[in-house]
PDB file of C-alpha atoms and ligand atoms in Angstrom:
ATOM      1  CA  MET A   1    -106.019  21.111   8.515  1.00  0.00           C
ATOM      2  CA  ARG A   2    -102.805  20.792  10.398  1.00  0.00           C
ATOM      3  CA  CYS A   3    -100.414  17.906  10.839  1.00  0.00           C
ATOM      4  CA  LYS A   4    -101.365  15.857  13.936  1.00  0.00           C
ATOM      5  CA  ILE A   5     -97.735  15.332  14.933  1.00  0.00           C
ATOM      6  CA  CYS A   6     -95.855  18.602  14.233  1.00  0.00           C
ATOM      7  CA  GLY A   7     -98.673  20.992  13.575  1.00  0.00           C
ATOM      8  CA  ALA A   8     -97.521  22.091  10.126  1.00  0.00           C
ATOM      9  CA  LYS A   9    -100.077  23.268   7.673  1.00  0.00           C
ATOM     10  CA  LEU A  10    -101.096  20.467   5.368  1.00  0.00           C
ATOM     11  CA  ALA A  11    -101.245  20.821   1.624  1.00  0.00           C
ATOM     12  CA  LYS A  12    -103.874  18.104   1.159  1.00  0.00           C
ATOM     13  CA  GLU A  13    -107.162  18.333   2.955  1.00  0.00           C
ATOM     14  CA  ASN A  14    -107.643  14.566   3.344  1.00  0.00           C
ATOM     15  CA  ALA A  15    -104.304  13.902   5.099  1.00  0.00           C
ATOM     16  CA  ASP A  16    -103.746  13.537   8.849  1.00  0.00           C
ATOM     17  CA  ILE A  17     -99.994  14.120   8.984  1.00  0.00           C
ATOM     18  CA  CYS A  18     -97.561  16.017   6.849  1.00  0.00           C
ATOM     19  CA  LEU A  19     -95.036  14.586   4.385  1.00  0.00           C
ATOM     20  CA  ASN A  20     -92.094  15.023   6.758  1.00  0.00           C
ATOM     21  CA  CYS A  21     -93.770  13.230   9.615  1.00  0.00           C
ATOM     22  CA  TYR A  22     -94.945  10.540   7.252  1.00  0.00           C
ATOM     23  CA  LYS A  23     -91.356   9.999   6.050  1.00  0.00           C
ATOM     24  CA  ALA A  24     -90.081   9.857   9.605  1.00  0.00           C
ATOM     25  CA  TYR A  25     -92.888   7.388  10.450  1.00  0.00           C
ATOM     26  CA  GLN A  26     -92.058   5.231   7.410  1.00  0.00           C
ATOM     27  CA  GLU A  27     -88.376   5.226   8.232  1.00  0.00           C
ATOM     28  CA  GLU A  28     -89.102   4.112  11.799  1.00  0.00           C
ATOM     29  CA  GLU A  29     -91.370   1.377  10.576  1.00  0.00           C
ATOM     30  CA  ASP A  30     -88.663   0.210   8.141  1.00  0.00           C
ATOM     31  CA  LEU A  31     -86.155   0.130  11.008  1.00  0.00           C
ATOM     32  CA  LYS A  32     -88.513  -1.941  13.119  1.00  0.00           C
ATOM     33  CA  LYS A  33     -88.867  -4.476  10.321  1.00  0.00           C
ATOM     34  CA  ASP A  34     -85.089  -4.653   9.996  1.00  0.00           C
ATOM     35  CA  ILE A  35     -84.537  -7.718  12.220  1.00  0.00           C
ATOM     36  CA  GLU A  36     -82.139  -9.875  10.292  1.00  0.00           C
ATOM     37  CA  GLU A  37     -78.980 -10.099  12.340  1.00  0.00           C
ATOM     38  CA  LYS A  38     -76.031  -9.774  10.001  1.00  0.00           C
ATOM     39  CA  LEU A  39     -73.274  -9.665  12.548  1.00  0.00           C
ATOM     40  CA  ILE A  40     -72.947  -9.856  16.288  1.00  0.00           C
ATOM     41  CA  VAL A  41     -69.979  -8.201  17.918  1.00  0.00           C
ATOM     42  CA  LYS A  42     -69.341  -9.195  21.458  1.00  0.00           C
ATOM     43  CA  ARG A  43     -67.236  -7.912  24.238  1.00  0.00           C
ATOM     44  CA  ARG A  44     -64.780 -10.640  24.975  1.00  0.00           C
ATOM     45  CA  TYR A  45     -63.963 -12.057  28.345  1.00  0.00           C
ATOM     46  CA  LYS A  46     -60.552 -13.702  28.329  1.00  0.00           C
ATOM     47  CA  ILE A  47     -58.873 -14.385  31.643  1.00  0.00           C
ATOM     48  CA  SER A  48     -55.341 -13.858  30.269  1.00  0.00           C
ATOM     49  CA  TYR A  49     -56.373 -10.444  28.912  1.00  0.00           C
ATOM     50  CA  VAL A  50     -58.055  -9.352  32.131  1.00  0.00           C
ATOM     51  CA  LEU A  51     -54.939 -10.360  34.051  1.00  0.00           C
ATOM     52  CA  LEU A  52     -52.815  -8.352  31.616  1.00  0.00           C
ATOM     53  CA  LYS A  53     -55.147  -5.383  31.953  1.00  0.00           C
ATOM     54  CA  TYR A  54     -54.897  -5.427  35.741  1.00  0.00           C
ATOM     55  CA  PHE A  55     -51.218  -6.233  35.764  1.00  0.00           C
ATOM     56  CA  GLU A  56     -50.232  -3.380  38.227  1.00  0.00           C
ATOM     57  CA  LEU A  57     -52.939  -4.300  40.624  1.00  0.00           C
ATOM     58  CA  ILE A  58     -51.887  -7.953  40.611  1.00  0.00           C
ATOM     59  CA  PHE A  59     -48.249  -6.880  41.061  1.00  0.00           C
ATOM     60  CA  ILE A  60     -49.146  -4.775  44.108  1.00  0.00           C
ATOM     61  CA  LEU A  61     -51.301  -7.532  45.623  1.00  0.00           C
ATOM     62  CA  THR A  62     -48.431 -10.005  45.100  1.00  0.00           C
ATOM     63  CA  LEU A  63     -45.962  -7.624  46.658  1.00  0.00           C
ATOM     64  CA  ALA A  64     -48.283  -6.988  49.649  1.00  0.00           C
ATOM     65  CA  THR A  65     -48.647 -10.734  50.188  1.00  0.00           C
ATOM     66  CA  LEU A  66     -44.877 -11.274  49.919  1.00  0.00           C
ATOM     67  CA  GLY A  67     -44.382  -8.417  52.346  1.00  0.00           C
ATOM     68  CA  CYS A  68     -46.712 -10.143  54.793  1.00  0.00           C
ATOM     69  CA  ILE A  69     -44.817 -13.444  54.399  1.00  0.00           C
ATOM     70  CA  VAL A  70     -41.424 -11.726  54.906  1.00  0.00           C
ATOM     71  CA  SER A  71     -42.655  -9.849  57.982  1.00  0.00           C
ATOM     72  CA  GLY A  72     -43.092 -13.264  59.549  1.00  0.00           C
ATOM     73  CA  SER A  73     -46.691 -13.449  60.701  1.00  0.00           C
ATOM     74  CA  ILE A  74     -48.292 -16.465  59.105  1.00  0.00           C
ATOM     75  CA  VAL A  75     -51.718 -15.338  59.964  1.00  0.00           C
ATOM     76  CA  SER A  76     -51.355 -11.957  58.277  1.00  0.00           C
ATOM     77  CA  ALA A  77     -49.662 -13.643  55.302  1.00  0.00           C
ATOM     78  CA  ILE A  78     -52.591 -15.948  54.874  1.00  0.00           C
ATOM     79  CA  LEU A  79     -54.998 -13.048  55.260  1.00  0.00           C
ATOM     80  CA  CYS A  80     -53.132 -11.043  52.675  1.00  0.00           C
ATOM     81  CA  ALA A  81     -53.216 -13.942  50.237  1.00  0.00           C
ATOM     82  CA  ILE A  82     -56.908 -14.545  50.791  1.00  0.00           C
ATOM     83  CA  ILE A  83     -57.689 -10.849  50.225  1.00  0.00           C
ATOM     84  CA  ALA A  84     -55.568 -10.766  47.064  1.00  0.00           C
ATOM     85  CA  VAL A  85     -57.317 -13.789  45.682  1.00  0.00           C
ATOM     86  CA  ILE A  86     -60.765 -12.394  46.536  1.00  0.00           C
ATOM     87  CA  VAL A  87     -60.039  -9.059  44.907  1.00  0.00           C
ATOM     88  CA  MET A  88     -58.883 -10.822  41.733  1.00  0.00           C
ATOM     89  CA  LEU A  89     -61.918 -13.214  41.666  1.00  0.00           C
ATOM     90  CA  ILE A  90     -64.228 -10.125  41.997  1.00  0.00           C
ATOM     91  CA  ILE A  91     -62.483  -8.363  39.147  1.00  0.00           C
ATOM     92  CA  LEU A  92     -62.695 -11.453  36.959  1.00  0.00           C
ATOM     93  CA  ALA A  93     -66.347 -12.043  37.825  1.00  0.00           C
ATOM     94  CA  LEU A  94     -67.259  -8.407  37.041  1.00  0.00           C
ATOM     95  CA  ASN A  95     -65.412  -8.513  33.757  1.00  0.00           C
ATOM     96  CA  LYS A  96     -67.120 -11.776  32.852  1.00  0.00           C
ATOM     97  CA  MET A  97     -70.529 -10.387  33.672  1.00  0.00           C
ATOM     98  CA  ILE A  98     -70.062  -7.159  31.776  1.00  0.00           C
ATOM     99  CA  ALA A  99     -68.692  -8.991  28.751  1.00  0.00           C
ATOM    100  CA  ARG A 100     -71.577 -11.482  28.756  1.00  0.00           C
ATOM    101  CA  ASN A 101     -74.146  -8.659  28.663  1.00  0.00           C
ATOM    102  CA  THR A 102     -72.522  -6.364  26.158  1.00  0.00           C
ATOM    103  CA  LYS A 103     -72.938  -6.656  22.434  1.00  0.00           C
ATOM    104  CA  VAL A 104     -73.492  -4.853  19.189  1.00  0.00           C
ATOM    105  CA  ILE A 105     -75.875  -6.368  16.648  1.00  0.00           C
ATOM    106  CA  LEU A 106     -75.605  -5.198  13.055  1.00  0.00           C
ATOM    107  CA  TYR A 107     -78.729  -5.465  10.980  1.00  0.00           C
ATOM    108  CA  THR A 108     -79.301  -4.451   7.327  1.00  0.00           C
ATOM    109  CA  LYS A 109     -79.805  -0.755   8.083  1.00  0.00           C
ATOM    110  CA  LYS A 110     -79.055  -0.254  11.735  1.00  0.00           C
ATOM    111  CA  ALA A 111     -76.836  -1.242  14.586  1.00  0.00           C
ATOM    112  CA  THR A 112     -77.944  -1.673  18.198  1.00  0.00           C
ATOM    113  CA  TYR A 113     -75.771  -1.610  21.290  1.00  0.00           C
ATOM    114  CA  THR A 114     -76.903  -3.251  24.492  1.00  0.00           C
ATOM    115  CA  SER A 115     -75.022  -3.364  27.714  1.00  0.00           C
ATOM    116  CA  LYS A 116     -76.242  -4.432  31.126  1.00  0.00           C
ATOM    117  CA  ASN A 117     -74.570  -4.612  34.503  1.00  0.00           C
ATOM    118  CA  ILE A 118     -75.747  -4.360  38.083  1.00  0.00           C
ATOM    119  CA  PHE A 119     -75.788  -0.557  38.015  1.00  0.00           C
ATOM    120  CA  PHE A 120     -77.270   0.437  34.683  1.00  0.00           C
ATOM    121  CA  SER A 121     -78.336  -0.820  31.315  1.00  0.00           C
ATOM    122  CA  THR A 122     -77.844   0.879  27.988  1.00  0.00           C
ATOM    123  CA  ASN A 123     -79.707   0.411  24.731  1.00  0.00           C
ATOM    124  CA  LYS A 124     -78.787   2.419  21.683  1.00  0.00           C
ATOM    125  CA  THR A 125     -79.695   2.216  18.019  1.00  0.00           C
ATOM    126  CA  VAL A 126     -77.956   4.023  15.215  1.00  0.00           C
ATOM    127  CA  LYS A 127     -78.994   3.987  11.602  1.00  0.00           C
ATOM    128  CA  TYR A 128     -76.164   3.434   9.108  1.00  0.00           C
ATOM    129  CA  SER A 129     -77.323   6.509   7.248  1.00  0.00           C
ATOM    130  CA  ASP A 130     -76.663   8.515  10.456  1.00  0.00           C
ATOM    131  CA  LEU A 131     -73.220   7.019  10.968  1.00  0.00           C
ATOM    132  CA  LYS A 132     -70.323   9.333  10.524  1.00  0.00           C
ATOM    133  CA  ASP A 133     -67.356   7.161  11.325  1.00  0.00           C
ATOM    134  CA  ILE A 134     -66.259   3.959  12.975  1.00  0.00           C
ATOM    135  CA  THR A 135     -62.881   3.787  14.609  1.00  0.00           C
ATOM    136  CA  VAL A 136     -60.809   1.395  16.634  1.00  0.00           C
ATOM    137  CA  PHE A 137     -58.997   2.456  19.794  1.00  0.00           C
ATOM    138  CA  GLN A 138     -56.261   0.291  21.198  1.00  0.00           C
ATOM    139  CA  THR A 139     -54.107   0.692  24.229  1.00  0.00           C
ATOM    140  CA  TYR A 140     -50.670  -0.857  24.090  1.00  0.00           C
ATOM    141  CA  ARG A 141     -51.846  -3.869  26.023  1.00  0.00           C
ATOM    142  CA  GLN A 142     -54.985  -4.234  23.900  1.00  0.00           C
ATOM    143  CA  LYS A 143     -52.797  -4.168  20.795  1.00  0.00           C
ATOM    144  CA  ARG A 144     -50.609  -6.959  22.154  1.00  0.00           C
ATOM    145  CA  ALA A 145     -53.660  -9.094  22.901  1.00  0.00           C
ATOM    146  CA  GLY A 146     -55.376  -8.287  19.576  1.00  0.00           C
ATOM    147  CA  PHE A 147     -58.129  -6.503  21.481  1.00  0.00           C
ATOM    148  CA  GLY A 148     -59.601  -3.086  20.848  1.00  0.00           C
ATOM    149  CA  ASP A 149     -62.514  -0.719  21.490  1.00  0.00           C
ATOM    150  CA  ILE A 150     -64.757   0.019  18.508  1.00  0.00           C
ATOM    151  CA  CYS A 151     -66.488   3.419  18.464  1.00  0.00           C
ATOM    152  CA  PHE A 152     -69.483   4.106  16.324  1.00  0.00           C
ATOM    153  CA  TYR A 153     -69.833   7.853  15.795  1.00  0.00           C
ATOM    154  CA  ALA A 154     -73.173   9.185  14.714  1.00  0.00           C
ATOM    155  CA  LYS A 155     -73.485  12.476  12.894  1.00  0.00           C
ATOM    156  CA  GLY A 156     -73.365  15.298  15.378  1.00  0.00           C
ATOM    157  CA  SER A 157     -71.012  13.553  17.730  1.00  0.00           C
ATOM    158  CA  ILE A 158     -67.447  14.681  17.998  1.00  0.00           C
ATOM    159  CA  PRO A 159     -64.724  11.957  17.720  1.00  0.00           C
ATOM    160  CA  GLY A 160     -62.730  11.790  20.935  1.00  0.00           C
ATOM    161  CA  ALA A 161     -65.470  13.625  22.940  1.00  0.00           C
ATOM    162  CA  THR A 162     -68.503  11.990  24.461  1.00  0.00           C
ATOM    163  CA  LEU A 163     -70.460   9.755  22.140  1.00  0.00           C
ATOM    164  CA  LEU A 164     -73.565  11.784  21.706  1.00  0.00           C
ATOM    165  CA  ASN A 165     -75.626   9.488  19.611  1.00  0.00           C
ATOM    166  CA  GLY A 166     -73.129   6.773  18.952  1.00  0.00           C
ATOM    167  CA  PHE A 167     -71.678   4.068  21.158  1.00  0.00           C
ATOM    168  CA  GLN A 168     -68.548   2.220  21.944  1.00  0.00           C
ATOM    169  CA  ILE A 169     -67.996  -1.481  22.519  1.00  0.00           C
ATOM    170  CA  LYS A 170     -64.933  -2.289  24.469  1.00  0.00           C
ATOM    171  CA  ASP A 171     -62.588  -5.212  24.479  1.00  0.00           C
ATOM    172  CA  VAL A 172     -63.431  -6.811  21.155  1.00  0.00           C
ATOM    173  CA  GLU A 173     -61.116  -9.717  20.310  1.00  0.00           C
ATOM    174  CA  ASN A 174     -59.447  -9.867  16.864  1.00  0.00           C
ATOM    175  CA  VAL A 175     -60.532  -6.321  16.505  1.00  0.00           C
ATOM    176  CA  ASN A 176     -59.043  -5.735  13.086  1.00  0.00           C
ATOM    177  CA  SER A 177     -60.858  -8.586  11.362  1.00  0.00           C
ATOM    178  CA  VAL A 178     -64.068  -7.779  13.236  1.00  0.00           C
ATOM    179  CA  MET A 179     -63.733  -4.209  12.006  1.00  0.00           C
ATOM    180  CA  GLN A 180     -63.454  -5.466   8.391  1.00  0.00           C
ATOM    181  CA  GLN A 181     -66.616  -7.500   8.868  1.00  0.00           C
ATOM    182  CA  ILE A 182     -68.452  -4.528  10.281  1.00  0.00           C
ATOM    183  CA  LEU A 183     -67.428  -2.312   7.365  1.00  0.00           C
ATOM    184  CA  GLU A 184     -68.571  -4.991   4.940  1.00  0.00           C
ATOM    185  CA  VAL A 185     -71.994  -5.201   6.609  1.00  0.00           C
ATOM    186  CA  ILE A 186     -72.380  -1.461   6.677  1.00  0.00           C
ATOM    187  CA  GLY A 187     -70.936  -0.947   3.235  1.00  0.00           C
ATOM    188  CA  LEU A 188     -68.446   1.690   4.319  1.00  0.00           C
ATOM    189  CA  GLU A 189     -65.339  -0.124   3.139  1.00  0.00           C
ATOM    190  CA  GLU A 190     -64.878   2.064   0.062  1.00  0.00           C
ATOM    191  CA  ASN A 191     -65.316   5.258   2.027  1.00  0.00           C
ATOM    192  CA  LYS A 192     -62.651   4.198   4.519  1.00  0.00           C
ATOM    193  CA  LYS A 193     -59.846   3.708   1.985  1.00  0.00           C
TER     194      LYS A 193
HETATM  195 ZN1   ZN B  12     -95.829  16.850  10.584  1.00  0.00          ZN
END
């Protein structure tokens, strides 16, 4: 008899699948049963932060509008202002939509990442036993606002490179305290220090 899943030779005659496949199956079943939400980490939408993030763009739009006003034509000045406002409203709306649909849920044994926007949707699950590291990335502006991106690296993925099996949630508010909560749920806090 051979294993129905991987084809390995079976030691016992009365079995359908081998021990390895049985373990993998058990593990998967355990993960499916793991539905108690311990912590939800959300991408935060905060207007003041989005405005800070797009500071250069806002600056350019304002300059362009001022330029139109100085150049004297009222019609083009109004047009410039309208375009500037529309661009900013689109940016805010997109950021709001992405933030609303992006979250990480931490369960007892696994973490799931879901993100949806108009173009694509992502669903990823990582077992804590497969986690290699969790790190926070902050740009200067994120630091000032207390925001940060949290990266979950699974084993086999290279920090700094593409997140092979892990995921990243961007723009988490109060990122340092959220990070502490994450480490407590996962039970990595001793390893980190
Ligand atoms: Zn097998």
